[in-house]
C-alpha cells in the first residue's frame, strides 16, 4: 500500500503550507490504515488471485474481512475486484467504479489470474460506529495477521 497524503486533522490548514510540512514529517511506514483524526489517501495494488489458497486443502482462503473507523471512498483505477460484505453480498467493481464504505465489515478480492487491480482510497476518520446502541469497533485483526505473515 502506498500512502499518497495524510492530514492529522479533519480540516487541515494550508497557510504557509502547514499541511505539507505536517505530511512531510510523517513516517509513512508507520501510518495506520486510518489516522485517528485526519484523512489518508492511499493506493492499493491487488495482484492476480490476491486471495490466498489454503496449501493443505487447495481451496480458496477466506478474504481478509475488516472494518475501519472511517468513511472510505474507493475508486477502481484499473482492473476488476470483488467487494465482499459481511452480509454475504459480493459486488464486482470495474475500472471507474466507486464504493463508499461507512464503517462496514468488508474485504477485497482480485479473482483475475493475470491482471492486477489498482484502487485509490480516501479514508476520512469518523466517530465510533454505533448500531442499535452497540459500538462496532474497528476490526483490523485479519489485515494485521496477513501483514505479520508476509
JSON list of C-alpha atoms in Angstrom, two decimals:
[
{"chain": "A", "resi": 1, "resn": "UNK", "atom": "CA", "xyz": [0.00, 0.00, 0.00]},
{"chain": "A", "resi": 2, "resn": "UNK", "atom": "CA", "xyz": [1.28, 3.40, -0.90]},
{"chain": "A", "resi": 3, "resn": "UNK", "atom": "CA", "xyz": [0.27, 6.38, 1.21]},
{"chain": "A", "resi": 4, "resn": "UNK", "atom": "CA", "xyz": [-0.01, 9.43, -1.03]},
{"chain": "A", "resi": 5, "resn": "UNK", "atom": "CA", "xyz": [-1.09, 12.00, 1.52]},
{"chain": "A", "resi": 6, "resn": "UNK", "atom": "CA", "xyz": [-2.20, 12.33, 5.13]},
{"chain": "A", "resi": 7, "resn": "UNK", "atom": "CA", "xyz": [-3.61, 15.00, 7.39]},
{"chain": "A", "resi": 8, "resn": "UNK", "atom": "CA", "xyz": [-3.58, 15.00, 11.18]},
{"chain": "A", "resi": 9, "resn": "UNK", "atom": "CA", "xyz": [-6.85, 16.92, 11.46]},
{"chain": "A", "resi": 10, "resn": "UNK", "atom": "CA", "xyz": [-10.18, 16.75, 9.62]},
{"chain": "A", "resi": 11, "resn": "UNK", "atom": "CA", "xyz": [-9.76, 20.36, 8.48]},
{"chain": "A", "resi": 12, "resn": "UNK", "atom": "CA", "xyz": [-6.10, 20.92, 7.58]},
{"chain": "A", "resi": 13, "resn": "UNK", "atom": "CA", "xyz": [-4.54, 24.35, 7.33]},
{"chain": "A", "resi": 14, "resn": "UNK", "atom": "CA", "xyz": [-2.99, 25.35, 4.02]},
{"chain": "A", "resi": 15, "resn": "UNK", "atom": "CA", "xyz": [-1.49, 28.52, 5.50]},
{"chain": "A", "resi": 16, "resn": "UNK", "atom": "CA", "xyz": [2.24, 28.61, 4.77]},
{"chain": "A", "resi": 17, "resn": "UNK", "atom": "CA", "xyz": [1.93, 25.00, 3.56]},
{"chain": "A", "resi": 18, "resn": "UNK", "atom": "CA", "xyz": [1.30, 23.76, 7.11]},
{"chain": "A", "resi": 19, "resn": "UNK", "atom": "CA", "xyz": [-0.40, 20.62, 5.75]},
{"chain": "A", "resi": 20, "resn": "UNK", "atom": "CA", "xyz": [2.56, 19.80, 3.51]},
{"chain": "A", "resi": 21, "resn": "UNK", "atom": "CA", "xyz": [5.04, 20.27, 6.36]},
{"chain": "A", "resi": 22, "resn": "UNK", "atom": "CA", "xyz": [2.95, 18.04, 8.63]},
{"chain": "A", "resi": 23, "resn": "UNK", "atom": "CA", "xyz": [2.72, 15.35, 5.94]},
{"chain": "A", "resi": 24, "resn": "UNK", "atom": "CA", "xyz": [6.49, 15.51, 5.26]},
{"chain": "A", "resi": 25, "resn": "UNK", "atom": "CA", "xyz": [7.15, 14.85, 8.96]},
{"chain": "A", "resi": 26, "resn": "UNK", "atom": "CA", "xyz": [5.10, 11.63, 8.94]},
{"chain": "A", "resi": 27, "resn": "UNK", "atom": "CA", "xyz": [6.94, 8.29, 8.81]},
{"chain": "A", "resi": 28, "resn": "UNK", "atom": "CA", "xyz": [4.84, 6.72, 6.04]},
{"chain": "A", "resi": 29, "resn": "UNK", "atom": "CA", "xyz": [5.93, 3.23, 7.08]},
{"chain": "A", "resi": 30, "resn": "UNK", "atom": "CA", "xyz": [4.06, 3.66, 10.37]},
{"chain": "A", "resi": 31, "resn": "UNK", "atom": "CA", "xyz": [0.87, 5.32, 9.11]},
{"chain": "A", "resi": 32, "resn": "UNK", "atom": "CA", "xyz": [-2.13, 3.33, 10.34]},
{"chain": "A", "resi": 33, "resn": "UNK", "atom": "CA", "xyz": [-4.76, 2.27, 7.84]},
{"chain": "A", "resi": 34, "resn": "UNK", "atom": "CA", "xyz": [-6.77, 5.28, 9.04]},
{"chain": "A", "resi": 35, "resn": "UNK", "atom": "CA", "xyz": [-5.41, 8.05, 11.25]},
{"chain": "A", "resi": 36, "resn": "UNK", "atom": "CA", "xyz": [-7.50, 8.77, 14.35]},
{"chain": "A", "resi": 37, "resn": "UNK", "atom": "CA", "xyz": [-8.43, 12.36, 13.43]},
{"chain": "A", "resi": 38, "resn": "UNK", "atom": "CA", "xyz": [-7.47, 13.12, 9.87]},
{"chain": "A", "resi": 39, "resn": "UNK", "atom": "CA", "xyz": [-7.59, 11.87, 6.31]},
{"chain": "A", "resi": 40, "resn": "UNK", "atom": "CA", "xyz": [-5.48, 9.38, 4.38]},
{"chain": "A", "resi": 41, "resn": "UNK", "atom": "CA", "xyz": [-5.18, 8.90, 0.64]},
{"chain": "A", "resi": 42, "resn": "UNK", "atom": "CA", "xyz": [-3.59, 5.63, -0.40]},
{"chain": "A", "resi": 43, "resn": "UNK", "atom": "CA", "xyz": [-3.21, 3.39, -3.42]},
{"chain": "A", "resi": 44, "resn": "UNK", "atom": "CA", "xyz": [-3.68, -0.35, -3.08]},
{"chain": "A", "resi": 45, "resn": "UNK", "atom": "CA", "xyz": [-2.47, -2.77, -5.76]},
{"chain": "A", "resi": 46, "resn": "UNK", "atom": "CA", "xyz": [-4.06, -6.23, -5.62]},
{"chain": "A", "resi": 47, "resn": "UNK", "atom": "CA", "xyz": [-2.15, -8.86, -7.55]},
{"chain": "A", "resi": 48, "resn": "UNK", "atom": "CA", "xyz": [-3.72, -11.63, -9.61]},
{"chain": "A", "resi": 49, "resn": "UNK", "atom": "CA", "xyz": [-5.56, -14.12, -7.42]},
{"chain": "A", "resi": 50, "resn": "UNK", "atom": "CA", "xyz": [-4.95, -11.88, -4.41]},
{"chain": "A", "resi": 51, "resn": "UNK", "atom": "CA", "xyz": [-6.91, -14.15, -2.07]},
{"chain": "A", "resi": 52, "resn": "UNK", "atom": "CA", "xyz": [-4.60, -16.90, -0.92]},
{"chain": "A", "resi": 53, "resn": "UNK", "atom": "CA", "xyz": [-5.19, -20.61, -1.31]},
{"chain": "A", "resi": 54, "resn": "UNK", "atom": "CA", "xyz": [-5.03, -23.00, 1.64]},
{"chain": "A", "resi": 55, "resn": "UNK", "atom": "CA", "xyz": [-1.96, -25.15, 0.89]},
{"chain": "A", "resi": 56, "resn": "UNK", "atom": "CA", "xyz": [-3.42, -28.23, 2.61]},
{"chain": "A", "resi": 57, "resn": "UNK", "atom": "CA", "xyz": [-6.89, -28.27, 1.06]},
{"chain": "A", "resi": 58, "resn": "UNK", "atom": "CA", "xyz": [-6.23, -26.38, -2.17]},
{"chain": "A", "resi": 59, "resn": "UNK", "atom": "CA", "xyz": [-9.36, -24.31, -1.50]},
{"chain": "A", "resi": 60, "resn": "UNK", "atom": "CA", "xyz": [-9.53, -20.55, -1.67]},
{"chain": "A", "resi": 61, "resn": "UNK", "atom": "CA", "xyz": [-8.87, -18.99, 1.73]},
{"chain": "A", "resi": 62, "resn": "UNK", "atom": "CA", "xyz": [-11.31, -16.55, 3.28]},
{"chain": "A", "resi": 63, "resn": "UNK", "atom": "CA", "xyz": [-10.81, -12.91, 2.28]},
{"chain": "A", "resi": 64, "resn": "UNK", "atom": "CA", "xyz": [-9.48, -10.56, 4.95]},
{"chain": "A", "resi": 65, "resn": "UNK", "atom": "CA", "xyz": [-12.63, -9.03, 6.42]},
{"chain": "A", "resi": 66, "resn": "UNK", "atom": "CA", "xyz": [-12.03, -5.75, 8.20]},
{"chain": "A", "resi": 67, "resn": "UNK", "atom": "CA", "xyz": [-13.75, -2.62, 9.48]},
{"chain": "A", "resi": 68, "resn": "UNK", "atom": "CA", "xyz": [-12.18, 0.81, 9.73]},
{"chain": "A", "resi": 69, "resn": "UNK", "atom": "CA", "xyz": [-13.49, 3.65, 11.87]},
{"chain": "A", "resi": 70, "resn": "UNK", "atom": "CA", "xyz": [-13.80, 5.85, 8.83]},
{"chain": "A", "resi": 71, "resn": "UNK", "atom": "CA", "xyz": [-15.73, 6.95, 5.81]},
{"chain": "A", "resi": 72, "resn": "UNK", "atom": "CA", "xyz": [-13.93, 5.38, 2.84]},
{"chain": "A", "resi": 73, "resn": "UNK", "atom": "CA", "xyz": [-14.17, 6.26, -0.82]},
{"chain": "A", "resi": 74, "resn": "UNK", "atom": "CA", "xyz": [-12.64, 3.55, -3.02]},
{"chain": "A", "resi": 75, "resn": "UNK", "atom": "CA", "xyz": [-12.19, 4.18, -6.75]},
{"chain": "A", "resi": 76, "resn": "UNK", "atom": "CA", "xyz": [-11.10, 1.34, -9.03]},
{"chain": "A", "resi": 77, "resn": "UNK", "atom": "CA", "xyz": [-8.45, 2.83, -11.31]},
{"chain": "A", "resi": 78, "resn": "UNK", "atom": "CA", "xyz": [-7.60, -0.34, -13.23]},
{"chain": "A", "resi": 79, "resn": "UNK", "atom": "CA", "xyz": [-8.58, -3.98, -13.28]},
{"chain": "A", "resi": 80, "resn": "UNK", "atom": "CA", "xyz": [-11.53, -5.66, -11.63]},
{"chain": "A", "resi": 81, "resn": "UNK", "atom": "CA", "xyz": [-12.16, -6.54, -7.99]},
{"chain": "A", "resi": 82, "resn": "UNK", "atom": "CA", "xyz": [-14.87, -8.11, -5.87]},
{"chain": "A", "resi": 83, "resn": "UNK", "atom": "CA", "xyz": [-16.08, -6.15, -2.85]},
{"chain": "A", "resi": 84, "resn": "UNK", "atom": "CA", "xyz": [-17.30, -8.67, -0.28]},
{"chain": "A", "resi": 85, "resn": "UNK", "atom": "CA", "xyz": [-19.62, -7.55, 2.52]},
{"chain": "A", "resi": 86, "resn": "UNK", "atom": "CA", "xyz": [-20.26, -9.34, 5.81]},
{"chain": "A", "resi": 87, "resn": "UNK", "atom": "CA", "xyz": [-23.88, -9.81, 4.71]},
{"chain": "A", "resi": 88, "resn": "UNK", "atom": "CA", "xyz": [-22.56, -12.26, 2.12]},
{"chain": "A", "resi": 89, "resn": "UNK", "atom": "CA", "xyz": [-23.17, -9.90, -0.79]},
{"chain": "A", "resi": 90, "resn": "UNK", "atom": "CA", "xyz": [-20.45, -9.56, -3.40]},
{"chain": "A", "resi": 91, "resn": "UNK", "atom": "CA", "xyz": [-20.21, -6.69, -5.88]},
{"chain": "A", "resi": 92, "resn": "UNK", "atom": "CA", "xyz": [-17.86, -6.86, -8.83]},
{"chain": "A", "resi": 93, "resn": "UNK", "atom": "CA", "xyz": [-16.27, -3.49, -9.44]},
{"chain": "A", "resi": 94, "resn": "UNK", "atom": "CA", "xyz": [-14.52, -2.44, -12.64]},
{"chain": "A", "resi": 95, "resn": "UNK", "atom": "CA", "xyz": [-12.39, 0.49, -13.74]},
{"chain": "A", "resi": 96, "resn": "UNK", "atom": "CA", "xyz": [-14.16, 3.74, -12.88]},
{"chain": "A", "resi": 97, "resn": "UNK", "atom": "CA", "xyz": [-16.48, 2.21, -10.28]},
{"chain": "A", "resi": 98, "resn": "UNK", "atom": "CA", "xyz": [-16.59, 3.71, -6.80]},
{"chain": "A", "resi": 99, "resn": "UNK", "atom": "CA", "xyz": [-17.55, 2.25, -3.42]},
{"chain": "A", "resi": 100, "resn": "UNK", "atom": "CA", "xyz": [-18.45, 4.14, -0.28]},
{"chain": "A", "resi": 101, "resn": "UNK", "atom": "CA", "xyz": [-17.76, 2.23, 2.94]},
{"chain": "A", "resi": 102, "resn": "UNK", "atom": "CA", "xyz": [-19.31, 3.60, 6.13]},
{"chain": "A", "resi": 103, "resn": "UNK", "atom": "CA", "xyz": [-17.67, 1.57, 8.88]},
{"chain": "A", "resi": 104, "resn": "UNK", "atom": "CA", "xyz": [-18.86, -1.75, 7.42]},
{"chain": "A", "resi": 105, "resn": "UNK", "atom": "CA", "xyz": [-17.06, -5.08, 7.54]},
{"chain": "A", "resi": 106, "resn": "UNK", "atom": "CA", "xyz": [-15.74, -5.83, 4.08]},
{"chain": "A", "resi": 107, "resn": "UNK", "atom": "CA", "xyz": [-12.97, -7.44, 2.07]},
{"chain": "A", "resi": 108, "resn": "UNK", "atom": "CA", "xyz": [-11.48, -7.16, -1.41]},
{"chain": "A", "resi": 109, "resn": "UNK", "atom": "CA", "xyz": [-10.64, -10.00, -3.81]},
{"chain": "A", "resi": 110, "resn": "UNK", "atom": "CA", "xyz": [-8.96, -9.89, -7.21]},
{"chain": "A", "resi": 111, "resn": "UNK", "atom": "CA", "xyz": [-10.04, -13.09, -8.97]},
{"chain": "A", "resi": 112, "resn": "UNK", "atom": "CA", "xyz": [-8.16, -12.45, -12.20]},
{"chain": "A", "resi": 113, "resn": "UNK", "atom": "CA", "xyz": [-5.45, -14.98, -12.97]},
{"chain": "A", "resi": 114, "resn": "UNK", "atom": "CA", "xyz": [-3.38, -12.45, -14.92]},
{"chain": "A", "resi": 115, "resn": "UNK", "atom": "CA", "xyz": [-4.42, -8.83, -14.25]},
{"chain": "A", "resi": 116, "resn": "UNK", "atom": "CA", "xyz": [-3.57, -6.53, -11.36]},
{"chain": "A", "resi": 117, "resn": "UNK", "atom": "CA", "xyz": [-6.18, -4.26, -9.82]},
{"chain": "A", "resi": 118, "resn": "UNK", "atom": "CA", "xyz": [-5.42, -0.75, -8.52]},
{"chain": "A", "resi": 119, "resn": "UNK", "atom": "CA", "xyz": [-7.75, 1.04, -6.12]},
{"chain": "A", "resi": 120, "resn": "UNK", "atom": "CA", "xyz": [-7.33, 4.58, -4.79]},
{"chain": "A", "resi": 121, "resn": "UNK", "atom": "CA", "xyz": [-8.81, 5.07, -1.33]},
{"chain": "A", "resi": 122, "resn": "UNK", "atom": "CA", "xyz": [-9.60, 8.26, 0.55]},
{"chain": "A", "resi": 123, "resn": "UNK", "atom": "CA", "xyz": [-10.22, 7.42, 4.21]},
{"chain": "A", "resi": 124, "resn": "UNK", "atom": "CA", "xyz": [-11.72, 10.03, 6.50]},
{"chain": "A", "resi": 125, "resn": "UNK", "atom": "CA", "xyz": [-11.65, 9.34, 10.24]},
{"chain": "A", "resi": 126, "resn": "UNK", "atom": "CA", "xyz": [-15.11, 9.06, 11.78]},
{"chain": "A", "resi": 127, "resn": "UNK", "atom": "CA", "xyz": [-16.78, 8.78, 15.13]},
{"chain": "A", "resi": 128, "resn": "UNK", "atom": "CA", "xyz": [-17.41, 5.31, 16.54]},
{"chain": "A", "resi": 129, "resn": "UNK", "atom": "CA", "xyz": [-19.82, 3.14, 14.58]},
{"chain": "A", "resi": 130, "resn": "UNK", "atom": "CA", "xyz": [-22.92, 2.54, 16.71]},
{"chain": "A", "resi": 131, "resn": "UNK", "atom": "CA", "xyz": [-25.78, 0.30, 15.57]},
{"chain": "A", "resi": 132, "resn": "UNK", "atom": "CA", "xyz": [-28.76, -0.36, 17.81]},
{"chain": "A", "resi": 133, "resn": "UNK", "atom": "CA", "xyz": [-26.89, 1.16, 20.77]},
{"chain": "A", "resi": 134, "resn": "UNK", "atom": "CA", "xyz": [-23.94, -1.22, 20.31]},
{"chain": "A", "resi": 135, "resn": "UNK", "atom": "CA", "xyz": [-20.48, 0.11, 19.42]},
{"chain": "A", "resi": 136, "resn": "UNK", "atom": "CA", "xyz": [-18.97, -1.79, 16.49]},
{"chain": "A", "resi": 137, "resn": "UNK", "atom": "CA", "xyz": [-15.22, -1.39, 16.99]},
{"chain": "A", "resi": 138, "resn": "UNK", "atom": "CA", "xyz": [-12.65, -1.01, 14.27]},
{"chain": "A", "resi": 139, "resn": "UNK", "atom": "CA", "xyz": [-11.51, -4.52, 13.32]},
{"chain": "A", "resi": 140, "resn": "UNK", "atom": "CA", "xyz": [-8.20, -4.84, 11.51]},
{"chain": "A", "resi": 141, "resn": "UNK", "atom": "CA", "xyz": [-7.20, -8.17, 13.05]},
{"chain": "A", "resi": 142, "resn": "UNK", "atom": "CA", "xyz": [-7.31, -10.08, 9.75]},
{"chain": "A", "resi": 143, "resn": "UNK", "atom": "CA", "xyz": [-5.28, -7.38, 7.99]},
{"chain": "A", "resi": 144, "resn": "UNK", "atom": "CA", "xyz": [-2.73, -7.33, 10.83]},
{"chain": "A", "resi": 145, "resn": "UNK", "atom": "CA", "xyz": [-2.39, -11.15, 10.76]},
{"chain": "A", "resi": 146, "resn": "UNK", "atom": "CA", "xyz": [-1.74, -11.02, 6.99]},
{"chain": "A", "resi": 147, "resn": "UNK", "atom": "CA", "xyz": [0.88, -8.30, 7.41]},
{"chain": "A", "resi": 148, "resn": "UNK", "atom": "CA", "xyz": [2.68, -10.24, 10.17]},
{"chain": "A", "resi": 149, "resn": "UNK", "atom": "CA", "xyz": [2.84, -13.36, 7.99]},
{"chain": "A", "resi": 150, "resn": "UNK", "atom": "CA", "xyz": [4.38, -11.64, 4.97]}
]
